[in-house]
Short mmCIF file of C-alpha atoms in Angstrom, two decimals:
data_model
loop_
_atom_site.label_atom_id
_atom_site.label_comp_id
_atom_site.label_asym_id
_atom_site.label_seq_id
_atom_site.Cartn_x
_atom_site.Cartn_y
_atom_site.Cartn_z
CA PRO A 19 26.72 -3.56 19.84
CA ARG A 20 28.94 -2.14 16.77
CA VAL A 21 31.93 -4.70 16.58
CA PRO A 22 34.07 -3.34 13.99
CA ALA A 23 34.77 -4.90 10.92
CA GLU A 24 38.52 -5.90 11.33
CA HIS A 25 37.68 -7.95 14.24
CA SER A 26 36.08 -10.52 11.66
CA PRO A 27 38.07 -11.26 8.83
CA SER A 28 36.00 -12.59 6.86
CA LEU A 29 33.39 -10.09 6.72
CA ALA A 30 36.77 -7.39 6.50
CA GLY A 31 35.51 -6.69 2.67
CA LEU A 32 32.07 -5.00 3.49
CA PRO A 33 31.55 -1.23 3.90
CA ARG A 34 31.27 -0.22 7.66
CA VAL A 35 28.20 1.58 9.02
CA PRO A 36 28.18 5.34 7.85
CA ALA A 37 28.48 7.36 11.01
CA GLU A 38 25.18 9.13 10.89
CA ARG A 39 23.36 11.00 13.35
CA GLY A 40 19.72 9.71 14.76
CA PRO A 41 19.05 6.09 15.64
CA SER A 42 19.90 3.77 12.61
CA PRO A 43 17.12 1.77 11.35
CA CYS A 44 15.46 -1.11 12.26
CA ILE A 45 14.51 -4.12 10.28
CA LEU A 46 11.84 -6.39 11.35
CA ALA A 47 12.82 -10.41 10.66
CA ASP A 48 10.73 -13.84 10.32
CA SER A 49 11.42 -16.25 13.33
CA ARG A 50 11.62 -18.56 10.65
CA GLU A 51 14.69 -16.78 9.42
CA ILE A 52 16.51 -17.48 13.02
CA SER A 53 17.32 -20.77 11.39
CA SER A 54 16.90 -20.28 7.63
CA GLY A 55 19.04 -17.36 7.34
CA PRO A 56 21.01 -17.44 10.93
CA GLY A 57 23.99 -15.40 9.05
CA VAL A 58 21.83 -12.80 7.74
CA ILE A 59 20.74 -11.56 11.07
CA SER A 60 24.10 -11.48 12.95
CA CYS A 61 25.49 -9.83 10.32
CA LEU A 62 23.07 -7.36 10.03
CA ARG A 63 23.28 -6.80 14.27
CA ALA A 64 27.16 -7.02 14.41
CA VAL A 65 28.58 -5.75 10.89
CA HIS A 66 26.31 -3.43 10.73
CA GLY A 67 24.88 -2.48 14.00
CA LEU A 68 21.43 -2.11 12.81
CA ARG A 69 18.05 -2.89 15.60
CA VAL A 70 16.79 -6.57 14.52
CA GLN A 71 13.77 -7.09 15.68
CA VAL A 72 12.46 -11.24 14.87
CA CYS A 73 8.71 -11.44 15.09
CA SER A 74 6.10 -13.29 13.60
CA LEU A 75 5.19 -11.64 10.83
CA GLY A 76 4.17 -15.03 8.74
CA SER A 77 4.15 -12.84 5.48
CA SER A 78 7.42 -11.72 4.60
CA ASP A 79 11.19 -12.77 5.42
CA TYR A 80 11.79 -9.40 6.28
CA ILE A 81 10.15 -6.06 6.70
CA VAL A 82 12.21 -3.19 6.18
CA SER A 83 9.71 -0.03 6.35
CA SER A 84 6.77 0.50 6.79
CA ARG A 85 5.92 -0.18 3.04
CA LEU A 86 8.51 -2.25 1.60
CA ALA A 87 8.72 -5.70 2.23
CA VAL A 88 12.08 -8.24 1.80
CA ASP A 89 11.75 -11.97 0.51
CA ARG A 90 14.69 -14.38 0.74
CA LEU A 91 14.57 -16.52 -2.17
CA LEU A 92 17.65 -19.48 -3.17
CA GLN A 93 18.72 -19.67 -6.73
CA SER A 94 17.82 -22.91 -6.91
CA GLU A 95 14.12 -22.13 -5.93
CA LEU A 96 13.51 -20.20 -8.96
CA GLN A 97 15.05 -23.10 -11.36
CA SER A 98 12.10 -25.50 -11.09
CA PRO A 99 8.68 -25.17 -11.94
CA GLY A 100 7.43 -26.76 -9.24
CA ASN A 101 8.26 -24.03 -6.32
CA ARG A 102 6.38 -21.59 -8.99
CA ASN A 103 2.95 -21.93 -7.62
CA LYS A 104 3.82 -20.81 -4.27
CA LEU A 105 6.33 -18.08 -4.59
CA SER A 106 3.87 -16.28 -6.89
CA GLN A 107 0.87 -16.84 -3.88
CA ARG A 108 3.41 -15.92 -1.45
CA LEU A 109 4.28 -12.52 -3.29
CA GLN A 110 0.52 -12.15 -4.32
CA ARG A 111 -0.47 -12.15 -0.68
CA LEU A 112 2.63 -9.81 -0.20
CA ARG A 113 1.14 -7.07 -2.80
CA GLY A 114 -1.93 -7.37 -0.95
CA ALA A 115 -0.11 -5.75 2.28
CA PHE A 116 2.87 -3.71 0.97
CA GLU A 117 3.31 -1.12 -1.44
CA ARG A 118 6.77 -2.03 -2.79
CA ILE A 119 8.16 -5.83 -2.98
CA CYS A 120 11.81 -6.59 -3.11
CA VAL A 121 13.26 -10.09 -3.66
CA ILE A 122 16.87 -11.24 -2.89
CA VAL A 123 18.34 -14.32 -4.90
CA GLU A 124 20.87 -15.86 -3.23
CA THR A 125 23.42 -17.79 -4.33
CA ASP A 126 22.90 -21.49 -2.85
CA ARG A 127 25.71 -22.25 -0.41
CA ALA A 128 27.94 -25.15 -1.21
CA ARG A 129 27.61 -27.70 1.55
CA PRO A 130 30.67 -29.35 2.98
CA GLY A 131 32.55 -31.42 0.35
CA GLU A 132 30.77 -30.63 -2.47
CA THR A 133 32.64 -29.46 -4.94
CA SER A 134 30.94 -25.70 -6.48
CA ARG A 135 27.91 -26.64 -8.45
CA LEU A 136 27.80 -25.43 -11.87
CA PHE A 137 24.84 -23.26 -12.24
CA GLN A 138 22.25 -23.95 -14.78
CA ARG A 139 20.19 -21.58 -16.22
CA THR A 140 17.04 -23.22 -16.86
CA GLN A 141 14.65 -21.40 -19.02
CA CYS A 142 11.84 -21.76 -15.78
CA TYR A 143 14.62 -19.16 -14.48
CA ASP A 144 14.22 -17.07 -16.69
CA GLY A 145 10.39 -16.67 -16.82
CA VAL A 146 10.60 -16.36 -12.81
CA LEU A 147 12.52 -13.16 -13.46
CA SER A 148 10.85 -11.60 -16.09
CA ALA A 149 7.50 -12.16 -14.65
CA LEU A 150 9.02 -10.28 -11.46
CA VAL A 151 10.30 -7.27 -13.57
CA GLN A 152 6.87 -7.49 -14.90
CA ALA A 153 5.17 -7.16 -11.65
CA GLY A 154 7.17 -4.51 -10.67
CA ILE A 155 9.00 -6.74 -8.17
CA ARG A 156 12.26 -5.19 -7.29
CA ILE A 157 15.21 -8.09 -7.46
CA LEU A 158 18.72 -7.74 -6.04
CA PHE A 159 21.26 -10.76 -6.36
CA SER A 160 23.35 -11.53 -3.46
CA SER A 161 26.29 -14.09 -3.70
CA CYS A 162 25.95 -15.30 0.21
CA GLN A 163 24.04 -14.40 3.26
CA GLU A 164 26.61 -11.42 4.68
CA GLU A 165 26.10 -10.14 1.08
CA SER A 166 22.21 -10.53 1.93
CA ALA A 167 22.56 -8.33 5.11
CA ALA A 168 24.64 -5.60 2.97
CA LEU A 169 21.78 -5.63 1.00
CA LEU A 170 19.02 -5.38 3.47
CA LYS A 171 20.88 -2.68 5.12
CA ASP A 172 21.23 -0.52 1.92
CA LEU A 173 17.72 -0.88 1.35
CA ALA A 174 16.87 -0.38 5.47
CA LEU A 175 19.01 3.12 5.21
CA LEU A 176 17.55 4.17 1.87
CA GLU A 177 13.91 4.18 3.24
CA HIS A 178 15.03 5.65 5.94
CA ARG A 179 16.13 8.46 4.29
CA LYS A 180 13.04 8.51 2.40
CA ASP A 181 11.07 8.62 5.58
CA ALA A 182 9.48 5.77 5.89
CA ALA A 183 10.78 3.90 8.57
CA ILE A 184 9.21 1.50 10.78
CA GLN A 185 8.39 2.96 14.12
CA LEU A 186 10.12 2.15 17.47
CA PRO A 187 9.45 0.31 19.56
CA PRO A 188 8.90 -2.40 17.69
CA GLU A 189 7.67 -5.00 19.91
CA PRO A 190 4.85 -2.84 22.45
CA GLN A 191 4.24 -4.23 25.64
CA GLY A 192 1.16 -4.77 27.72
CA HIS A 193 -2.03 -3.29 26.72
CA ARG A 194 -0.81 -1.93 23.18
CA ARG A 195 0.26 -5.78 22.89
CA ASP A 196 -3.37 -6.53 22.60
CA VAL A 197 -4.22 -3.63 20.74
CA LEU A 198 -1.32 -4.98 17.89
CA GLY A 199 -2.48 -7.94 17.91
CA PHE A 200 -5.87 -6.74 16.62
CA TYR A 201 -4.73 -4.64 13.97
CA LEU A 202 -2.77 -7.56 12.95
CA SER A 203 -5.88 -9.48 12.62
CA ILE A 204 -6.98 -7.00 9.89
CA PRO A 205 -6.41 -8.56 6.38
CA ASN A 206 -4.10 -7.01 4.56
CA LEU A 207 -2.37 -4.45 7.20
CA SER A 208 1.47 -5.21 7.60
CA TYR A 209 3.07 -5.31 10.60
CA GLY A 210 4.50 -2.18 9.83
CA ALA A 211 1.60 -0.28 8.97
CA ALA A 212 0.07 -2.06 12.29
CA LEU A 213 2.87 -0.84 14.38
CA ASN A 214 2.25 2.48 12.38
CA LEU A 215 -1.58 2.30 13.87
CA CYS A 216 -0.45 1.43 17.05
CA HIS A 217 1.56 4.31 18.12
CA SER A 218 -0.34 7.21 15.44
CA PHE A 219 -4.02 6.31 16.96
CA GLY A 220 -4.49 6.49 21.08
CA SER A 221 -7.06 3.95 21.00
CA ILE A 222 -8.77 1.70 18.39
CA THR A 223 -11.98 3.48 18.48
CA ALA A 224 -9.82 6.79 17.28
CA VAL A 225 -9.02 4.26 14.62
CA ALA A 226 -12.36 3.69 13.49
CA ASN A 227 -13.85 7.19 13.75
CA SER A 228 -10.81 8.39 11.54
CA SER A 229 -11.40 9.36 7.90
CA VAL A 230 -9.42 7.83 4.63
CA PRO A 231 -6.95 10.42 4.74
CA ALA A 232 -6.46 10.46 8.56
CA LEU A 233 -5.56 6.44 8.40
CA ALA A 234 -3.77 7.33 5.50
CA ALA A 235 -1.58 9.92 7.21
CA GLY A 236 -1.43 8.09 10.30
CA ALA A 237 -1.00 4.38 9.25
CA ARG A 238 1.37 5.29 6.45
CA LEU A 239 -0.95 3.89 3.51
CA SER A 240 -1.43 4.37 0.24
CA ARG A 241 -5.01 5.41 -0.10
CA PRO A 242 -6.37 2.48 -1.82
CA GLN A 243 -5.28 0.31 1.25
CA ALA A 244 -6.58 2.94 3.61
CA GLU A 245 -9.70 2.63 1.71
CA GLU A 246 -9.59 -0.84 2.00
CA LEU A 247 -9.02 -0.13 5.91
CA HIS A 248 -11.43 1.81 6.04
CA ARG A 249 -14.05 0.39 4.73
CA PHE A 250 -12.85 -3.37 6.76
CA LEU A 251 -13.90 -1.03 10.23
CA ARG A 252 -17.00 0.00 8.53
CA HIS A 253 -18.43 -3.14 7.25
CA ASP A 254 -21.30 -4.49 8.32
CA PHE A 255 -21.76 -7.70 9.75
CA ASP A 256 -23.90 -10.66 8.11
CA LEU A 257 -24.21 -13.55 9.45
CA GLN A 258 -25.22 -15.22 6.84
CA LEU A 259 -22.36 -14.50 4.83
CA LEU A 260 -20.15 -16.78 6.86
CA PRO A 261 -17.89 -19.04 4.97
CA GLN A 262 -18.99 -21.90 6.97
CA PRO A 263 -21.88 -22.85 9.19
CA LEU A 264 -21.55 -22.61 12.91
CA PRO A 265 -20.94 -25.60 15.03
CA ALA A 266 -24.39 -25.32 17.05
CA LYS A 267 -23.64 -24.00 20.19
CA GLY A 268 -22.87 -25.74 23.72
CA LYS A 269 -23.32 -29.67 23.71
CA SER A 270 -27.19 -30.04 23.93
CA PRO B 21 24.74 11.20 -30.36
CA VAL B 22 22.75 10.84 -26.96
CA THR B 23 18.81 9.52 -28.17
CA ALA B 24 16.95 7.12 -25.62
CA GLY B 25 13.68 7.99 -27.26
CA SER B 26 10.73 6.23 -27.20
CA ILE B 27 10.65 4.08 -30.67
CA VAL B 28 7.63 2.66 -32.26
CA VAL B 29 7.82 -1.14 -31.62
CA PRO B 30 6.27 -3.74 -34.17
CA PHE B 31 3.94 -5.94 -32.37
CA GLY B 32 5.92 -9.03 -31.71
CA HIS B 33 9.16 -7.65 -32.51
CA VAL B 34 12.61 -6.65 -31.39
CA ILE B 35 14.53 -3.95 -32.74
CA GLY B 36 17.95 -4.10 -32.02
CA ASN B 37 20.86 -1.52 -31.77
CA GLU B 38 22.86 -1.57 -35.45
CA LYS B 39 26.08 -2.59 -33.05
CA TRP B 40 24.88 -5.89 -32.39
CA ARG B 41 24.27 -6.69 -35.96
CA GLY B 42 26.17 -10.21 -36.11
CA SER B 43 26.62 -10.61 -32.16
CA GLU B 44 26.54 -13.98 -30.80
CA VAL B 45 23.31 -12.48 -28.84
CA ALA B 46 21.30 -11.45 -32.11
CA GLN B 47 22.37 -14.47 -33.88
CA ARG B 48 20.78 -16.88 -30.72
CA LEU B 49 17.95 -14.29 -31.28
CA GLN B 50 17.33 -14.36 -34.81
CA GLY B 51 14.62 -17.60 -35.30
CA LYS B 52 13.30 -17.11 -31.91
CA VAL B 53 12.56 -13.56 -32.43
CA ARG B 54 11.51 -11.07 -35.05
CA LEU B 55 14.56 -9.11 -34.60
CA ILE B 56 14.80 -5.88 -36.53
CA PHE B 57 18.00 -3.90 -36.66
CA GLU B 58 17.69 0.26 -36.87
CA ASP B 59 20.70 2.77 -36.86
CA GLY B 60 20.87 5.72 -34.10
CA LEU B 61 19.25 3.80 -31.28
CA GLY B 62 21.95 5.48 -28.85
CA LEU B 63 22.19 4.54 -25.63
CA VAL B 64 19.69 1.66 -25.94
CA ASP B 65 20.77 -1.77 -27.35
CA PHE B 66 17.71 -3.51 -27.93
CA HIS B 67 13.87 -2.52 -27.55
CA LEU B 68 11.34 -5.01 -26.53
CA SER B 69 8.18 -2.97 -26.21
CA ASN B 70 7.36 0.84 -26.76
CA ARG B 71 8.41 0.83 -22.72
CA THR B 72 10.77 -1.78 -22.21
CA CYS B 73 14.17 -1.77 -23.56
CA ILE B 74 17.65 -3.72 -22.42
CA LEU B 75 20.85 -1.98 -21.99
CA LEU B 76 23.73 -4.73 -22.14
CA ILE B 77 26.58 -3.97 -20.40
CA SER B 78 29.73 -6.61 -21.32
CA GLU B 79 32.32 -7.67 -18.73
CA ALA B 80 34.50 -5.35 -20.81
CA ASP B 81 32.30 -2.41 -20.21
CA LEU B 82 33.00 -3.54 -16.32
CA VAL B 83 36.18 -3.59 -15.88
CA ALA B 84 36.98 -0.74 -18.85
CA GLY B 85 36.07 1.66 -16.27
CA ASP B 86 33.06 4.04 -15.14
CA GLU B 87 32.02 4.78 -19.13
CA TYR B 88 29.13 2.21 -18.48
CA LYS B 89 27.83 4.57 -15.38
CA ARG B 90 27.96 7.68 -17.51
CA ARG B 91 25.98 5.90 -20.33
CA LEU B 92 23.19 4.56 -17.35
CA VAL B 93 22.66 7.56 -15.91
CA ARG B 94 22.10 9.84 -19.11
CA PHE B 95 19.72 6.98 -20.00
CA ARG B 96 17.95 7.38 -16.53
CA ASN B 97 17.82 11.06 -17.49
CA ALA B 98 17.06 11.20 -20.64
CA SER B 99 14.08 8.53 -20.80
CA SER B 100 10.81 7.67 -19.45
CA LEU B 101 10.97 4.20 -20.69
CA ARG B 102 11.28 1.14 -18.40
CA GLY B 103 15.27 0.21 -18.85
CA ILE B 104 16.04 -3.29 -18.62
CA VAL B 105 19.94 -3.28 -17.46
CA ILE B 106 21.26 -7.04 -18.64
CA VAL B 107 24.95 -7.37 -17.09
CA GLU B 108 27.83 -9.83 -18.11
CA LYS B 109 28.58 -10.89 -14.40
CA THR B 110 31.80 -13.40 -14.76
CA GLN B 111 34.38 -14.51 -13.32
CA ILE B 112 36.20 -11.85 -14.00
CA SER B 113 33.74 -9.24 -13.72
CA ASN B 114 31.59 -10.57 -10.84
CA GLN B 115 34.06 -8.12 -7.99
CA TYR B 116 32.55 -4.95 -10.03
CA TYR B 117 28.97 -6.42 -9.67
CA SER B 118 27.75 -4.99 -6.08
CA GLY B 119 28.37 -1.88 -6.91
CA VAL B 120 26.32 -2.01 -10.52
CA GLN B 121 23.88 -3.31 -8.09
CA LYS B 122 23.68 -0.34 -6.06
CA LEU B 123 24.10 1.99 -8.39
CA VAL B 124 21.51 0.61 -11.06
CA VAL B 125 18.80 -0.62 -8.57
CA LEU B 126 19.17 1.62 -5.46
CA GLU B 127 20.31 4.80 -6.76
CA LEU B 128 18.39 4.87 -10.19
CA GLY B 129 15.61 2.47 -9.48
CA MET B 130 16.21 0.15 -12.84
CA VAL B 131 16.16 -3.60 -12.99
CA LEU B 132 19.38 -5.52 -13.07
CA LEU B 133 19.54 -8.59 -14.31
CA PRO B 134 22.58 -10.58 -14.54
CA VAL B 135 24.17 -13.64 -16.69
CA ALA B 136 26.80 -15.46 -17.54
CA ASN B 137 27.51 -14.75 -20.95
CA GLN B 138 25.75 -13.90 -24.30
CA GLY B 139 24.45 -17.17 -24.75
CA GLU B 140 21.84 -16.55 -21.50
CA ALA B 141 21.49 -12.86 -22.39
CA SER B 142 19.82 -14.29 -25.76
CA GLN B 143 17.91 -16.92 -23.46
CA LEU B 144 16.77 -13.75 -20.92
CA ILE B 145 15.64 -11.33 -23.66
CA ILE B 146 13.59 -13.86 -25.24
CA GLN B 147 11.56 -15.05 -21.91
CA LEU B 148 11.12 -11.18 -20.97
CA VAL B 149 9.54 -10.48 -24.72
CA SER B 150 7.56 -13.15 -24.60
CA PHE B 151 5.89 -11.48 -21.45
CA CYS B 152 5.89 -7.78 -23.14
CA VAL B 153 4.17 -9.38 -25.94
CA ARG B 154 1.73 -10.98 -23.37
CA GLU B 155 1.17 -7.50 -21.43
CA GLN B 156 0.60 -5.78 -24.91
CA SER B 157 -1.37 -8.48 -25.89
CA ARG B 158 -3.30 -7.47 -22.53
CA ASP B 159 -3.05 -11.01 -21.49
CA ARG B 160 -1.93 -9.93 -17.69
CA GLY B 161 -3.12 -13.10 -15.99
CA ALA B 162 -0.60 -14.69 -17.78
CA ASN B 163 1.56 -12.89 -14.86
CA PRO B 164 1.38 -15.36 -11.68
CA PHE B 165 2.53 -12.55 -9.65
CA LEU B 166 -0.02 -9.87 -10.78
CA ARG B 167 -3.04 -12.25 -10.64
CA LYS B 168 -5.17 -11.01 -7.97
CA GLN B 169 -6.06 -12.74 -4.93
CA ARG B 170 -9.83 -13.71 -4.89
CA ALA B 171 -11.27 -11.39 -2.43
CA GLN B 172 -12.57 -13.30 0.76
CA PRO B 173 -15.82 -12.16 2.64
CA ALA B 174 -15.06 -9.92 5.42
CA GLU B 175 -17.60 -11.67 7.90
CA ALA B 176 -14.38 -14.10 8.87
CA ALA B 177 -11.80 -11.58 9.18
CA VAL B 178 -14.49 -8.89 11.09
CA LEU B 179 -15.22 -11.65 13.46
CA GLN B 180 -11.49 -12.95 14.09
CA ALA B 181 -10.35 -9.13 14.76
CA VAL B 182 -13.20 -8.84 17.07
CA GLN B 183 -12.20 -11.85 19.20
CA HIS B 184 -8.90 -9.88 19.70
CA ILE B 185 -10.73 -7.94 21.92
CA PRO B 186 -9.81 -9.48 26.07
CA GLY B 187 -12.81 -11.14 27.30
CA VAL B 188 -14.41 -11.92 23.92
CA GLY B 189 -14.80 -15.29 22.27
CA LYS B 190 -16.42 -16.55 19.39
CA THR B 191 -19.64 -16.58 20.93
CA LYS B 192 -19.50 -13.28 22.32
CA ALA B 193 -18.07 -11.67 18.86
CA LEU B 194 -20.72 -13.09 17.32
CA LEU B 195 -23.18 -11.64 19.58
CA LEU B 196 -21.79 -8.36 19.61
CA LEU B 197 -21.47 -7.98 15.80
CA GLN B 198 -24.78 -9.02 15.74
CA GLN B 199 -25.57 -6.18 17.81
CA PHE B 200 -23.92 -3.65 16.61
CA GLY B 201 -22.90 -4.66 13.29
CA SER B 202 -19.33 -2.94 12.50
CA ILE B 203 -16.47 -2.88 14.24
CA HIS B 204 -16.68 0.82 14.01
CA ARG B 205 -20.39 0.96 15.83
CA LEU B 206 -18.40 -0.81 18.73
CA CYS B 207 -16.31 1.16 19.25
CA ASN B 208 -18.72 3.69 20.04
CA ALA B 209 -20.84 1.93 21.91
CA SER B 210 -21.56 2.88 25.28
CA THR B 211 -20.78 0.56 28.54
CA SER B 212 -24.93 0.95 29.08
CA GLU B 213 -25.07 -0.54 25.41
CA LEU B 214 -22.70 -3.12 25.41
CA GLU B 215 -24.24 -4.40 29.19
CA GLN B 216 -27.52 -5.57 27.22
CA VAL B 217 -25.01 -7.83 24.83
CA VAL B 218 -22.21 -9.03 27.36
CA GLY B 219 -21.93 -9.30 30.90
CA GLN B 220 -20.77 -6.14 33.32
CA THR B 221 -17.12 -7.05 33.16
CA VAL B 222 -17.05 -7.73 29.67
CA ALA B 223 -18.56 -5.31 28.51
CA GLN B 224 -16.51 -2.84 30.96
CA GLN B 225 -13.26 -5.10 29.19
CA VAL B 226 -14.52 -4.07 25.86
CA TYR B 227 -15.15 -0.61 26.54
CA THR B 228 -11.72 0.10 28.12
CA PHE B 229 -10.00 -1.54 24.67
#
């Protein structure tokens, strides 16, 4: 439902949704964001009129298109070296699955009763930013959850224009749901790519028999990603290579 | 003069635009990085490496109007260098920030980093330089975000995937994979071939899936 911006005075300054043709783009949000970023999700829905589907993404906070993942980070998370390892592992995993990654660095909310803390820029903070820049990860800065929502909307519209939007419906039912689960278990395959496979191919057999270019086109994957998927589907299983020895079957 | 071409930056040096000589940024950079001033850099304020350069937008530029936008667009059109835009985001210029961000990041596809003052700008430039130096020395492993994840054997993942087929648990997944070898061949197996490994019901389930 589209609520006119006038009805919510605190958000009145935000740009309205431009009148567009066709359905508005869809954004997938990770279920953890319901608790950590409720303002973002409700603002996306109410103010910007976007479809937000909450699903268990695991990898990133938001998926904006079939190739772009967005992570929302708090400024304080970048301040101390303690988080650095966790952050880099998270972003490495994203790099495996997505062509483009964007982080939104959001100013921490002042807790009630707290006078606004002065933001002390640390060397670590600059170091993380430099590393992100060097890695080709896009960085956006936001001062609050509402602004983060506006940025997500801008990104979604941009990707929509470039014809990389998420295919609908974002959450298939019945048999297709099982098929989606199968695709999602493939390593380095993003939720968006798995959805595309669901929508573009009639069956798993059709996917398995497809050539690399056909996979790239159908799932909107980059060439190396399509090659990886192709390799995976034709991977010759070798029991010896299983990481841990299997437990003895049965209890006898 | 609208020049934004690439220039050769000696290893580990920063080339600064003559106009910054004596400024707070330059003073703070000196001693930390090897800074050389040069005339005629045109649109660029600092060259960090042969590929990377910095455009500084001050609080005053933001308040003054749209001139800085023309400068950025001219740079983008004229140069293939990676341009990092550093903008002074203060209480006064804060209101312009989201507009700048939309232009620089979303429309021009450049990098935008806010700082509160010239002191912070110099700190940030020092960090950026150290990453540029590492990049030139091909020490890419130093960047935690670029490091490759260790490739895991596909076996476990294949086994996991097969268990998503209705009616197939770990034991049947193993049996199926031992018989057919890959997901590709499993997909193309006939019902009768499947029946030799698993029961009739499950064979039918696997086939229809």
